[in-house]
mmCIF file with all atom_site columns, C-alpha atoms and ligand atoms in Angstrom:
data_model
loop_
_atom_site.group_PDB
_atom_site.id
_atom_site.type_symbol
_atom_site.label_atom_id
_atom_site.label_alt_id
_atom_site.label_comp_id
_atom_site.label_asym_id
_atom_site.label_entity_id
_atom_site.label_seq_id
_atom_site.pdbx_PDB_ins_code
_atom_site.Cartn_x
_atom_site.Cartn_y
_atom_site.Cartn_z
_atom_site.occupancy
_atom_site.B_iso_or_equiv
_atom_site.pdbx_formal_charge
_atom_site.auth_seq_id
_atom_site.auth_comp_id
_atom_site.auth_asym_id
_atom_site.auth_atom_id
_atom_site.pdbx_PDB_model_num
ATOM   1   C  CA  . MET A 1 1   ? 74.880 36.861 -87.059  1.00 88.00 ? 1   MET A CA  1
ATOM   2   C  CA  . VAL A 1 2   ? 72.649 39.094 -89.495  1.00 95.00 ? 2   VAL A CA  1
ATOM   3   C  CA  . SER A 1 3   ? 68.915 38.222 -89.222  1.00 97.00 ? 3   SER A CA  1
ATOM   4   C  CA  . ALA A 1 4   ? 67.146 37.200 -92.299  1.00 97.00 ? 4   ALA A CA  1
ATOM   5   C  CA  . ASN A 1 5   ? 65.154 40.559 -92.078  1.00 96.00 ? 5   ASN A CA  1
ATOM   6   C  CA  . ASP A 1 6   ? 68.146 42.701 -91.618  1.00 97.00 ? 6   ASP A CA  1
ATOM   7   C  CA  . ALA A 1 7   ? 69.859 40.886 -94.572  1.00 98.00 ? 7   ALA A CA  1
ATOM   8   C  CA  . ILE A 1 8   ? 66.919 41.520 -96.831  1.00 97.00 ? 8   ILE A CA  1
ATOM   9   C  CA  . ASN A 1 9   ? 66.823 45.254 -95.807  1.00 97.00 ? 9   ASN A CA  1
ATOM   10  C  CA  . ARG A 1 10  ? 70.605 45.463 -96.713  1.00 96.00 ? 10  ARG A CA  1
ATOM   11  C  CA  . LEU A 1 11  ? 70.011 44.068 -99.950  1.00 97.00 ? 11  LEU A CA  1
ATOM   12  C  CA  . ARG A 1 12  ? 66.945 46.525 -100.566 1.00 97.00 ? 12  ARG A CA  1
ATOM   13  C  CA  . GLU A 1 13  ? 69.182 49.486 -99.382  1.00 96.00 ? 13  GLU A CA  1
ATOM   14  C  CA  . GLY A 1 14  ? 72.106 48.495 -101.757 1.00 96.00 ? 14  GLY A CA  1
ATOM   15  C  CA  . ASN A 1 15  ? 69.854 47.829 -104.696 1.00 97.00 ? 15  ASN A CA  1
ATOM   16  C  CA  . LYS A 1 16  ? 68.166 51.423 -104.297 1.00 97.00 ? 16  LYS A CA  1
ATOM   17  C  CA  . ARG A 1 17  ? 71.840 52.832 -104.292 1.00 95.00 ? 17  ARG A CA  1
ATOM   18  C  CA  . PHE A 1 18  ? 72.497 50.870 -107.435 1.00 95.00 ? 18  PHE A CA  1
ATOM   19  C  CA  . VAL A 1 19  ? 69.304 52.126 -109.282 1.00 97.00 ? 19  VAL A CA  1
ATOM   20  C  CA  . SER A 1 20  ? 69.937 55.811 -108.196 1.00 95.00 ? 20  SER A CA  1
ATOM   21  C  CA  . GLY A 1 21  ? 73.679 55.404 -109.517 1.00 91.00 ? 21  GLY A CA  1
ATOM   22  C  CA  . ILE A 1 22  ? 74.952 56.505 -106.212 1.00 87.00 ? 22  ILE A CA  1
ATOM   23  C  CA  . GLN A 1 23  ? 77.264 53.640 -105.069 1.00 79.00 ? 23  GLN A CA  1
ATOM   24  C  CA  . ASN A 1 24  ? 78.334 53.199 -101.471 1.00 73.00 ? 24  ASN A CA  1
ATOM   25  C  CA  . GLU A 1 25  ? 81.897 54.759 -101.572 1.00 68.00 ? 25  GLU A CA  1
ATOM   26  C  CA  . SER A 1 26  ? 82.614 52.714 -98.359  1.00 64.00 ? 26  SER A CA  1
ATOM   27  C  CA  . ASN A 1 27  ? 81.986 49.455 -99.979  1.00 64.00 ? 27  ASN A CA  1
ATOM   28  C  CA  . LEU A 1 28  ? 84.886 47.546 -99.253  1.00 67.00 ? 28  LEU A CA  1
ATOM   29  C  CA  . THR A 1 29  ? 87.042 46.166 -102.282 1.00 69.00 ? 29  THR A CA  1
ATOM   30  C  CA  . ASP A 1 30  ? 90.463 47.233 -101.725 1.00 76.00 ? 30  ASP A CA  1
ATOM   31  C  CA  . ALA A 1 31  ? 93.738 45.651 -100.875 1.00 84.00 ? 31  ALA A CA  1
ATOM   32  C  CA  . TYR A 1 32  ? 93.173 46.322 -97.171  1.00 85.00 ? 32  TYR A CA  1
ATOM   33  C  CA  . ARG A 1 33  ? 89.708 44.444 -97.252  1.00 86.00 ? 33  ARG A CA  1
ATOM   34  C  CA  . ARG A 1 34  ? 91.389 41.475 -99.215  1.00 90.00 ? 34  ARG A CA  1
ATOM   35  C  CA  . GLN A 1 35  ? 93.917 41.389 -96.522  1.00 91.00 ? 35  GLN A CA  1
ATOM   36  C  CA  . ALA A 1 36  ? 91.229 41.359 -93.798  1.00 90.00 ? 36  ALA A CA  1
ATOM   37  C  CA  . LEU A 1 37  ? 89.175 38.717 -95.417  1.00 93.00 ? 37  LEU A CA  1
ATOM   38  C  CA  . LEU A 1 38  ? 92.258 36.171 -95.347  1.00 95.00 ? 38  LEU A CA  1
ATOM   39  C  CA  . ALA A 1 39  ? 91.224 35.321 -91.792  1.00 95.00 ? 39  ALA A CA  1
ATOM   40  C  CA  . GLY A 1 40  ? 87.921 34.115 -93.021  1.00 96.00 ? 40  GLY A CA  1
ATOM   41  C  CA  . GLN A 1 41  ? 84.632 35.211 -94.725  1.00 96.00 ? 41  GLN A CA  1
ATOM   42  C  CA  . ASP A 1 42  ? 81.347 36.464 -93.143  1.00 96.00 ? 42  ASP A CA  1
ATOM   43  C  CA  . PRO A 1 43  ? 78.805 36.853 -96.038  1.00 98.00 ? 43  PRO A CA  1
ATOM   44  C  CA  . PHE A 1 44  ? 75.401 37.953 -94.710  1.00 98.00 ? 44  PHE A CA  1
ATOM   45  C  CA  . ALA A 1 45  ? 73.178 36.495 -97.740  1.00 98.00 ? 45  ALA A CA  1
ATOM   46  C  CA  . VAL A 1 46  ? 73.190 33.702 -100.025 1.00 98.00 ? 46  VAL A CA  1
ATOM   47  C  CA  . ILE A 1 47  ? 72.108 34.467 -103.563 1.00 98.00 ? 47  ILE A CA  1
ATOM   48  C  CA  . LEU A 1 48  ? 71.212 31.711 -105.855 1.00 98.00 ? 48  LEU A CA  1
ATOM   49  C  CA  . GLY A 1 49  ? 71.173 33.719 -109.317 1.00 98.00 ? 49  GLY A CA  1
ATOM   50  C  CA  . CYS A 1 50  ? 71.249 33.420 -112.945 1.00 98.00 ? 50  CYS A CA  1
ATOM   51  C  CA  . SER A 1 51  ? 74.688 33.315 -114.913 1.00 98.00 ? 51  SER A CA  1
ATOM   52  C  CA  . ASP A 1 52  ? 73.268 36.051 -117.061 1.00 98.00 ? 52  ASP A CA  1
ATOM   53  C  CA  . SER A 1 53  ? 76.102 38.689 -117.397 1.00 98.00 ? 53  SER A CA  1
ATOM   54  C  CA  . ARG A 1 54  ? 73.623 41.398 -116.915 1.00 98.00 ? 54  ARG A CA  1
ATOM   55  C  CA  . VAL A 1 55  ? 72.775 40.218 -113.264 1.00 98.00 ? 55  VAL A CA  1
ATOM   56  C  CA  . PRO A 1 56  ? 75.820 40.352 -111.093 1.00 98.00 ? 56  PRO A CA  1
ATOM   57  C  CA  . ALA A 1 57  ? 74.893 40.148 -107.604 1.00 98.00 ? 57  ALA A CA  1
ATOM   58  C  CA  . GLU A 1 58  ? 77.451 42.260 -105.942 1.00 96.00 ? 58  GLU A CA  1
ATOM   59  C  CA  . ILE A 1 59  ? 76.933 45.093 -108.478 1.00 95.00 ? 59  ILE A CA  1
ATOM   60  C  CA  . ILE A 1 60  ? 73.132 45.083 -108.321 1.00 97.00 ? 60  ILE A CA  1
ATOM   61  C  CA  . PHE A 1 61  ? 73.055 44.956 -104.533 1.00 97.00 ? 61  PHE A CA  1
ATOM   62  C  CA  . ASP A 1 62  ? 76.013 47.396 -104.294 1.00 95.00 ? 62  ASP A CA  1
ATOM   63  C  CA  . GLN A 1 63  ? 77.927 45.025 -102.071 1.00 94.00 ? 63  GLN A CA  1
ATOM   64  C  CA  . GLY A 1 64  ? 81.469 44.649 -101.570 1.00 92.00 ? 64  GLY A CA  1
ATOM   65  C  CA  . LEU A 1 65  ? 84.109 41.698 -101.083 1.00 93.00 ? 65  LEU A CA  1
ATOM   66  C  CA  . GLY A 1 66  ? 82.948 39.041 -98.677  1.00 95.00 ? 66  GLY A CA  1
ATOM   67  C  CA  . ASP A 1 67  ? 79.477 40.321 -98.275  1.00 96.00 ? 67  ASP A CA  1
ATOM   68  C  CA  . LEU A 1 68  ? 77.407 37.823 -100.500 1.00 98.00 ? 68  LEU A CA  1
ATOM   69  C  CA  . PHE A 1 69  ? 77.902 33.953 -101.255 1.00 98.00 ? 69  PHE A CA  1
ATOM   70  C  CA  . VAL A 1 70  ? 76.806 34.028 -104.676 1.00 98.00 ? 70  VAL A CA  1
ATOM   71  C  CA  . ILE A 1 71  ? 75.967 30.766 -106.638 1.00 98.00 ? 71  ILE A CA  1
ATOM   72  C  CA  . ARG A 1 72  ? 75.132 31.384 -110.275 1.00 98.00 ? 72  ARG A CA  1
ATOM   73  C  CA  . VAL A 1 73  ? 73.723 28.844 -112.862 1.00 98.00 ? 73  VAL A CA  1
ATOM   74  C  CA  . ALA A 1 74  ? 71.632 29.430 -116.091 1.00 98.00 ? 74  ALA A CA  1
ATOM   75  C  CA  . GLY A 1 75  ? 67.969 29.681 -114.890 1.00 98.00 ? 75  GLY A CA  1
ATOM   76  C  CA  . ASN A 1 76  ? 68.752 29.891 -111.299 1.00 98.00 ? 76  ASN A CA  1
ATOM   77  C  CA  . ILE A 1 77  ? 67.922 26.263 -111.163 1.00 98.00 ? 77  ILE A CA  1
ATOM   78  C  CA  . VAL A 1 78  ? 68.145 23.870 -108.059 1.00 97.00 ? 78  VAL A CA  1
ATOM   79  C  CA  . ALA A 1 79  ? 70.402 20.663 -108.329 1.00 96.00 ? 79  ALA A CA  1
ATOM   80  C  CA  . PRO A 1 80  ? 72.153 18.695 -105.580 1.00 96.00 ? 80  PRO A CA  1
ATOM   81  C  CA  . SER A 1 81  ? 75.416 20.580 -106.120 1.00 96.00 ? 81  SER A CA  1
ATOM   82  C  CA  . LEU A 1 82  ? 73.674 23.926 -105.699 1.00 97.00 ? 82  LEU A CA  1
ATOM   83  C  CA  . ILE A 1 83  ? 71.659 22.727 -102.544 1.00 97.00 ? 83  ILE A CA  1
ATOM   84  C  CA  . GLY A 1 84  ? 74.917 21.494 -101.145 1.00 97.00 ? 84  GLY A CA  1
ATOM   85  C  CA  . SER A 1 85  ? 76.614 25.054 -101.611 1.00 98.00 ? 85  SER A CA  1
ATOM   86  C  CA  . VAL A 1 86  ? 73.753 26.506 -99.843  1.00 98.00 ? 86  VAL A CA  1
ATOM   87  C  CA  . GLU A 1 87  ? 73.953 24.257 -97.101  1.00 98.00 ? 87  GLU A CA  1
ATOM   88  C  CA  . PHE A 1 88  ? 77.612 24.786 -96.748  1.00 97.00 ? 88  PHE A CA  1
ATOM   89  C  CA  . ALA A 1 89  ? 77.088 28.628 -96.762  1.00 97.00 ? 89  ALA A CA  1
ATOM   90  C  CA  . VAL A 1 90  ? 74.352 28.693 -93.939  1.00 96.00 ? 90  VAL A CA  1
ATOM   91  C  CA  . GLU A 1 91  ? 76.053 26.083 -91.733  1.00 96.00 ? 91  GLU A CA  1
ATOM   92  C  CA  . ALA A 1 92  ? 79.748 27.340 -92.077  1.00 97.00 ? 92  ALA A CA  1
ATOM   93  C  CA  . PHE A 1 93  ? 79.138 31.062 -91.908  1.00 97.00 ? 93  PHE A CA  1
ATOM   94  C  CA  . GLY A 1 94  ? 75.739 31.373 -90.063  1.00 96.00 ? 94  GLY A CA  1
ATOM   95  C  CA  . VAL A 1 95  ? 73.769 32.932 -93.138  1.00 98.00 ? 95  VAL A CA  1
ATOM   96  C  CA  . ARG A 1 96  ? 70.180 33.494 -92.379  1.00 97.00 ? 96  ARG A CA  1
ATOM   97  C  CA  . LEU A 1 97  ? 68.845 34.552 -95.802  1.00 98.00 ? 97  LEU A CA  1
ATOM   98  C  CA  . VAL A 1 98  ? 69.007 32.680 -99.279  1.00 98.00 ? 98  VAL A CA  1
ATOM   99  C  CA  . VAL A 1 99  ? 67.541 34.725 -102.071 1.00 98.00 ? 99  VAL A CA  1
ATOM   100 C  CA  . VAL A 1 100 ? 66.617 33.058 -105.411 1.00 98.00 ? 100 VAL A CA  1
ATOM   101 C  CA  . LEU A 1 101 ? 67.313 35.802 -107.650 1.00 98.00 ? 101 LEU A CA  1
ATOM   102 C  CA  . GLY A 1 102 ? 65.486 35.291 -111.288 1.00 98.00 ? 102 GLY A CA  1
ATOM   103 C  CA  . HIS A 1 103 ? 65.378 38.132 -113.959 1.00 98.00 ? 103 HIS A CA  1
ATOM   104 C  CA  . THR A 1 104 ? 63.319 39.359 -116.568 1.00 98.00 ? 104 THR A CA  1
ATOM   105 C  CA  . LYS A 1 105 ? 64.069 38.259 -120.214 1.00 98.00 ? 105 LYS A CA  1
ATOM   106 C  CA  . CYS A 1 106 ? 65.996 35.141 -118.665 1.00 98.00 ? 106 CYS A CA  1
ATOM   107 C  CA  . GLY A 1 107 ? 67.418 33.077 -121.720 1.00 97.00 ? 107 GLY A CA  1
ATOM   108 C  CA  . ALA A 1 108 ? 67.206 29.824 -120.000 1.00 97.00 ? 108 ALA A CA  1
ATOM   109 C  CA  . VAL A 1 109 ? 63.479 30.144 -119.063 1.00 98.00 ? 109 VAL A CA  1
ATOM   110 C  CA  . SER A 1 110 ? 62.910 31.410 -122.831 1.00 97.00 ? 110 SER A CA  1
ATOM   111 C  CA  . ALA A 1 111 ? 64.724 28.477 -124.235 1.00 96.00 ? 111 ALA A CA  1
ATOM   112 C  CA  . ALA A 1 112 ? 62.531 25.997 -121.739 1.00 97.00 ? 112 ALA A CA  1
ATOM   113 C  CA  . LEU A 1 113 ? 59.331 27.939 -123.255 1.00 95.00 ? 113 LEU A CA  1
ATOM   114 C  CA  . SER A 1 114 ? 60.381 27.587 -126.726 1.00 94.00 ? 114 SER A CA  1
ATOM   115 C  CA  . ASP A 1 115 ? 61.273 23.875 -126.253 1.00 95.00 ? 115 ASP A CA  1
ATOM   116 C  CA  . LEU A 1 116 ? 57.754 23.153 -124.772 1.00 94.00 ? 116 LEU A CA  1
ATOM   117 C  CA  . ASP A 1 117 ? 56.171 25.097 -127.852 1.00 91.00 ? 117 ASP A CA  1
ATOM   118 C  CA  . ARG A 1 118 ? 58.343 23.499 -130.503 1.00 91.00 ? 118 ARG A CA  1
ATOM   119 C  CA  . PRO A 1 119 ? 60.615 20.759 -129.324 1.00 90.00 ? 119 PRO A CA  1
ATOM   120 C  CA  . THR A 1 120 ? 63.444 20.493 -131.709 1.00 87.00 ? 120 THR A CA  1
ATOM   121 C  CA  . GLY A 1 121 ? 65.422 17.769 -130.060 1.00 87.00 ? 121 GLY A CA  1
ATOM   122 C  CA  . ARG A 1 122 ? 68.798 19.989 -130.649 1.00 89.00 ? 122 ARG A CA  1
ATOM   123 C  CA  . LEU A 1 123 ? 69.651 20.714 -127.154 1.00 91.00 ? 123 LEU A CA  1
ATOM   124 C  CA  . SER A 1 124 ? 72.843 19.020 -125.787 1.00 94.00 ? 124 SER A CA  1
ATOM   125 C  CA  . PRO A 1 125 ? 72.397 16.679 -122.993 1.00 94.00 ? 125 PRO A CA  1
ATOM   126 C  CA  . ASN A 1 126 ? 73.791 19.209 -120.548 1.00 95.00 ? 126 ASN A CA  1
ATOM   127 C  CA  . LEU A 1 127 ? 71.495 21.804 -121.693 1.00 94.00 ? 127 LEU A CA  1
ATOM   128 C  CA  . ARG A 1 128 ? 68.584 19.410 -121.847 1.00 95.00 ? 128 ARG A CA  1
ATOM   129 C  CA  . VAL A 1 129 ? 69.208 18.981 -117.948 1.00 95.00 ? 129 VAL A CA  1
ATOM   130 C  CA  . ILE A 1 130 ? 68.723 22.881 -117.351 1.00 96.00 ? 130 ILE A CA  1
ATOM   131 C  CA  . VAL A 1 131 ? 65.543 22.970 -119.406 1.00 97.00 ? 131 VAL A CA  1
ATOM   132 C  CA  . ASP A 1 132 ? 64.208 19.733 -117.943 1.00 96.00 ? 132 ASP A CA  1
ATOM   133 C  CA  . SER A 1 133 ? 64.317 21.335 -114.520 1.00 97.00 ? 133 SER A CA  1
ATOM   134 C  CA  . ILE A 1 134 ? 62.545 24.383 -115.548 1.00 98.00 ? 134 ILE A CA  1
ATOM   135 C  CA  . GLN A 1 135 ? 59.829 22.906 -117.621 1.00 97.00 ? 135 GLN A CA  1
ATOM   136 C  CA  . PRO A 1 136 ? 57.586 21.382 -114.749 1.00 97.00 ? 136 PRO A CA  1
ATOM   137 C  CA  . ALA A 1 137 ? 57.035 24.672 -113.232 1.00 96.00 ? 137 ALA A CA  1
ATOM   138 C  CA  . ILE A 1 138 ? 56.106 26.437 -116.427 1.00 96.00 ? 138 ILE A CA  1
ATOM   139 C  CA  . SER A 1 139 ? 54.425 23.955 -118.482 1.00 95.00 ? 139 SER A CA  1
ATOM   140 C  CA  . PRO A 1 140 ? 51.019 24.578 -116.864 1.00 95.00 ? 140 PRO A CA  1
ATOM   141 C  CA  . LEU A 1 141 ? 51.262 28.191 -118.401 1.00 94.00 ? 141 LEU A CA  1
ATOM   142 C  CA  . MET A 1 142 ? 50.978 26.893 -121.738 1.00 91.00 ? 142 MET A CA  1
ATOM   143 C  CA  . GLU A 1 143 ? 47.358 26.207 -121.448 1.00 91.00 ? 143 GLU A CA  1
ATOM   144 C  CA  . ILE A 1 144 ? 46.572 29.611 -120.929 1.00 88.00 ? 144 ILE A CA  1
ATOM   145 C  CA  . ARG A 1 145 ? 46.078 31.802 -123.888 1.00 83.00 ? 145 ARG A CA  1
ATOM   146 C  CA  . GLN A 1 146 ? 48.265 34.887 -123.811 1.00 86.00 ? 146 GLN A CA  1
ATOM   147 C  CA  . ASP A 1 147 ? 51.156 36.581 -125.824 1.00 93.00 ? 147 ASP A CA  1
ATOM   148 C  CA  . ARG A 1 148 ? 54.804 35.592 -125.455 1.00 92.00 ? 148 ARG A CA  1
ATOM   149 C  CA  . GLU A 1 149 ? 55.658 38.648 -123.376 1.00 94.00 ? 149 GLU A CA  1
ATOM   150 C  CA  . ALA A 1 150 ? 52.945 37.841 -120.697 1.00 95.00 ? 150 ALA A CA  1
ATOM   151 C  CA  . LEU A 1 151 ? 53.895 34.206 -120.855 1.00 96.00 ? 151 LEU A CA  1
ATOM   152 C  CA  . MET A 1 152 ? 57.552 34.936 -120.180 1.00 96.00 ? 152 MET A CA  1
ATOM   153 C  CA  . HIS A 1 153 ? 56.764 37.166 -117.438 1.00 96.00 ? 153 HIS A CA  1
ATOM   154 C  CA  . GLN A 1 154 ? 54.775 34.697 -115.590 1.00 96.00 ? 154 GLN A CA  1
ATOM   155 C  CA  . ALA A 1 155 ? 57.367 31.826 -116.495 1.00 97.00 ? 155 ALA A CA  1
ATOM   156 C  CA  . VAL A 1 156 ? 60.090 33.770 -114.876 1.00 98.00 ? 156 VAL A CA  1
ATOM   157 C  CA  . ARG A 1 157 ? 58.088 34.051 -111.721 1.00 98.00 ? 157 ARG A CA  1
ATOM   158 C  CA  . GLU A 1 158 ? 56.914 30.364 -111.740 1.00 97.00 ? 158 GLU A CA  1
ATOM   159 C  CA  . ASN A 1 159 ? 60.799 29.398 -112.112 1.00 98.00 ? 159 ASN A CA  1
ATOM   160 C  CA  . ILE A 1 160 ? 61.825 31.396 -109.180 1.00 98.00 ? 160 ILE A CA  1
ATOM   161 C  CA  . HIS A 1 161 ? 59.087 30.104 -106.997 1.00 97.00 ? 161 HIS A CA  1
ATOM   162 C  CA  . ALA A 1 162 ? 59.822 26.513 -108.247 1.00 98.00 ? 162 ALA A CA  1
ATOM   163 C  CA  . SER A 1 163 ? 63.566 27.040 -106.914 1.00 98.00 ? 163 SER A CA  1
ATOM   164 C  CA  . VAL A 1 164 ? 62.420 28.606 -103.697 1.00 97.00 ? 164 VAL A CA  1
ATOM   165 C  CA  . LYS A 1 165 ? 60.169 25.528 -103.019 1.00 97.00 ? 165 LYS A CA  1
ATOM   166 C  CA  . GLN A 1 166 ? 62.876 23.122 -103.770 1.00 97.00 ? 166 GLN A CA  1
ATOM   167 C  CA  . LEU A 1 167 ? 65.429 24.717 -101.509 1.00 97.00 ? 167 LEU A CA  1
ATOM   168 C  CA  . GLN A 1 168 ? 62.825 24.778 -98.832  1.00 96.00 ? 168 GLN A CA  1
ATOM   169 C  CA  . ASN A 1 169 ? 61.879 21.327 -99.192  1.00 96.00 ? 169 ASN A CA  1
ATOM   170 C  CA  . GLY A 1 170 ? 64.952 19.589 -100.747 1.00 94.00 ? 170 GLY A CA  1
ATOM   171 C  CA  . SER A 1 171 ? 67.339 19.610 -97.790  1.00 96.00 ? 171 SER A CA  1
ATOM   172 C  CA  . LYS A 1 172 ? 66.878 18.296 -94.239  1.00 97.00 ? 172 LYS A CA  1
ATOM   173 C  CA  . ILE A 1 173 ? 69.466 20.577 -93.093  1.00 97.00 ? 173 ILE A CA  1
ATOM   174 C  CA  . LEU A 1 174 ? 67.745 23.590 -94.630  1.00 98.00 ? 174 LEU A CA  1
ATOM   175 C  CA  . GLU A 1 175 ? 64.227 22.457 -93.459  1.00 97.00 ? 175 GLU A CA  1
ATOM   176 C  CA  . GLU A 1 176 ? 65.439 22.257 -89.837  1.00 97.00 ? 176 GLU A CA  1
ATOM   177 C  CA  . MET A 1 177 ? 67.119 25.661 -90.036  1.00 97.00 ? 177 MET A CA  1
ATOM   178 C  CA  . ILE A 1 178 ? 64.000 27.174 -91.484  1.00 97.00 ? 178 ILE A CA  1
ATOM   179 C  CA  . VAL A 1 179 ? 61.928 25.900 -88.616  1.00 96.00 ? 179 VAL A CA  1
ATOM   180 C  CA  . GLU A 1 180 ? 64.568 26.369 -85.645  1.00 95.00 ? 180 GLU A CA  1
ATOM   181 C  CA  . SER A 1 181 ? 66.885 28.903 -86.635  1.00 95.00 ? 181 SER A CA  1
ATOM   182 C  CA  . GLY A 1 182 ? 65.426 31.739 -88.374  1.00 96.00 ? 182 GLY A CA  1
ATOM   183 C  CA  . LEU A 1 183 ? 66.481 30.914 -91.792  1.00 97.00 ? 183 LEU A CA  1
ATOM   184 C  CA  . ALA A 1 184 ? 64.572 32.362 -94.678  1.00 98.00 ? 184 ALA A CA  1
ATOM   185 C  CA  . VAL A 1 185 ? 64.453 31.320 -98.457  1.00 98.00 ? 185 VAL A CA  1
ATOM   186 C  CA  . VAL A 1 186 ? 62.765 34.141 -100.501 1.00 98.00 ? 186 VAL A CA  1
ATOM   187 C  CA  . GLY A 1 187 ? 62.266 34.572 -104.159 1.00 98.00 ? 187 GLY A CA  1
ATOM   188 C  CA  . ALA A 1 188 ? 63.231 37.819 -105.883 1.00 98.00 ? 188 ALA A CA  1
ATOM   189 C  CA  . GLU A 1 189 ? 63.136 39.269 -109.580 1.00 98.00 ? 189 GLU A CA  1
ATOM   190 C  CA  . TYR A 1 190 ? 65.698 41.498 -111.048 1.00 98.00 ? 190 TYR A CA  1
ATOM   191 C  CA  . SER A 1 191 ? 64.263 43.863 -113.790 1.00 98.00 ? 191 SER A CA  1
ATOM   192 C  CA  . LEU A 1 192 ? 66.834 44.232 -116.587 1.00 98.00 ? 192 LEU A CA  1
ATOM   193 C  CA  . GLU A 1 193 ? 64.785 47.478 -117.738 1.00 98.00 ? 193 GLU A CA  1
ATOM   194 C  CA  . THR A 1 194 ? 64.801 49.279 -114.477 1.00 98.00 ? 194 THR A CA  1
ATOM   195 C  CA  . GLY A 1 195 ? 67.615 47.759 -112.327 1.00 98.00 ? 195 GLY A CA  1
ATOM   196 C  CA  . GLU A 1 196 ? 65.223 47.208 -109.515 1.00 98.00 ? 196 GLU A CA  1
ATOM   197 C  CA  . VAL A 1 197 ? 64.928 44.036 -107.543 1.00 98.00 ? 197 VAL A CA  1
ATOM   198 C  CA  . GLU A 1 198 ? 61.417 42.946 -106.407 1.00 98.00 ? 198 GLU A CA  1
ATOM   199 C  CA  . PHE A 1 199 ? 61.314 40.665 -103.507 1.00 97.00 ? 199 PHE A CA  1
ATOM   200 C  CA  . PHE A 1 200 ? 58.312 38.313 -103.202 1.00 96.00 ? 200 PHE A CA  1
ATOM   201 C  CA  . GLU A 1 201 ? 57.939 37.660 -99.547  1.00 82.00 ? 201 GLU A CA  1
ATOM   202 C  CA  . ASP A 1 202 ? 57.702 40.033 -96.773  1.00 73.00 ? 202 ASP A CA  1
ATOM   203 C  CA  . LEU A 1 203 ? 59.757 39.244 -93.809  1.00 73.00 ? 203 LEU A CA  1
ATOM   204 C  CA  . SER A 1 204 ? 58.784 42.202 -91.834  1.00 62.00 ? 204 SER A CA  1
ATOM   205 C  CA  . ASP A 1 205 ? 57.106 39.846 -89.194  1.00 53.00 ? 205 ASP A CA  1
ATOM   206 C  CA  . ALA A 1 206 ? 60.128 37.495 -89.081  1.00 47.00 ? 206 ALA A CA  1
ATOM   207 C  CA  . SER A 1 207 ? 63.074 38.110 -86.633  1.00 41.00 ? 207 SER A CA  1
HETATM 208 ZN ZN1 . ZN  B 2 .   ? 68.767 34.098 -116.920 1.00 89.35 ? 1   ZN  B ZN1 1
#
């Protein structure tokens, strides 16, 4: 089993390779690896990320087949089926690190902000669910006078923190594993501009 701390270090190293443009040649994505994985998967981290086409987890962390258990949904929101997916991964594969991965210029966060600013009533009921789940965390930011760019910057981060909290507190299984089994749920932001992932929590004291 890979500890939360080791898992985060693997992700950090992989992201450094991605940023430097020197991908790991030994990343296993070939037919031999596919065959080996038929016996079962053993991912070392769960990533709850945004569906944005510019933020594919395996590529930005330079990982191969079977390395990451990835859940993607617009705005990296938390909903029951997504919590269920995380529960499945930590229980079935012993994963000890869950990363909520948001990103700069997130369209879902931007849509949620615009809707707070000037509601149009034009969102479909299904899109409404996504926007509604983002807005509670970001609506207090509307009170602060700041430009749109600064507002977006803060809103993306607040949305990531909100999803982290919902995962930490929205599941009895995950709560118990955090207390008893060294499970960590952390937030991170991917920069579309630099390619770098910034992790918000420091796990260096955790085992
Ligand atoms: Zn996004």
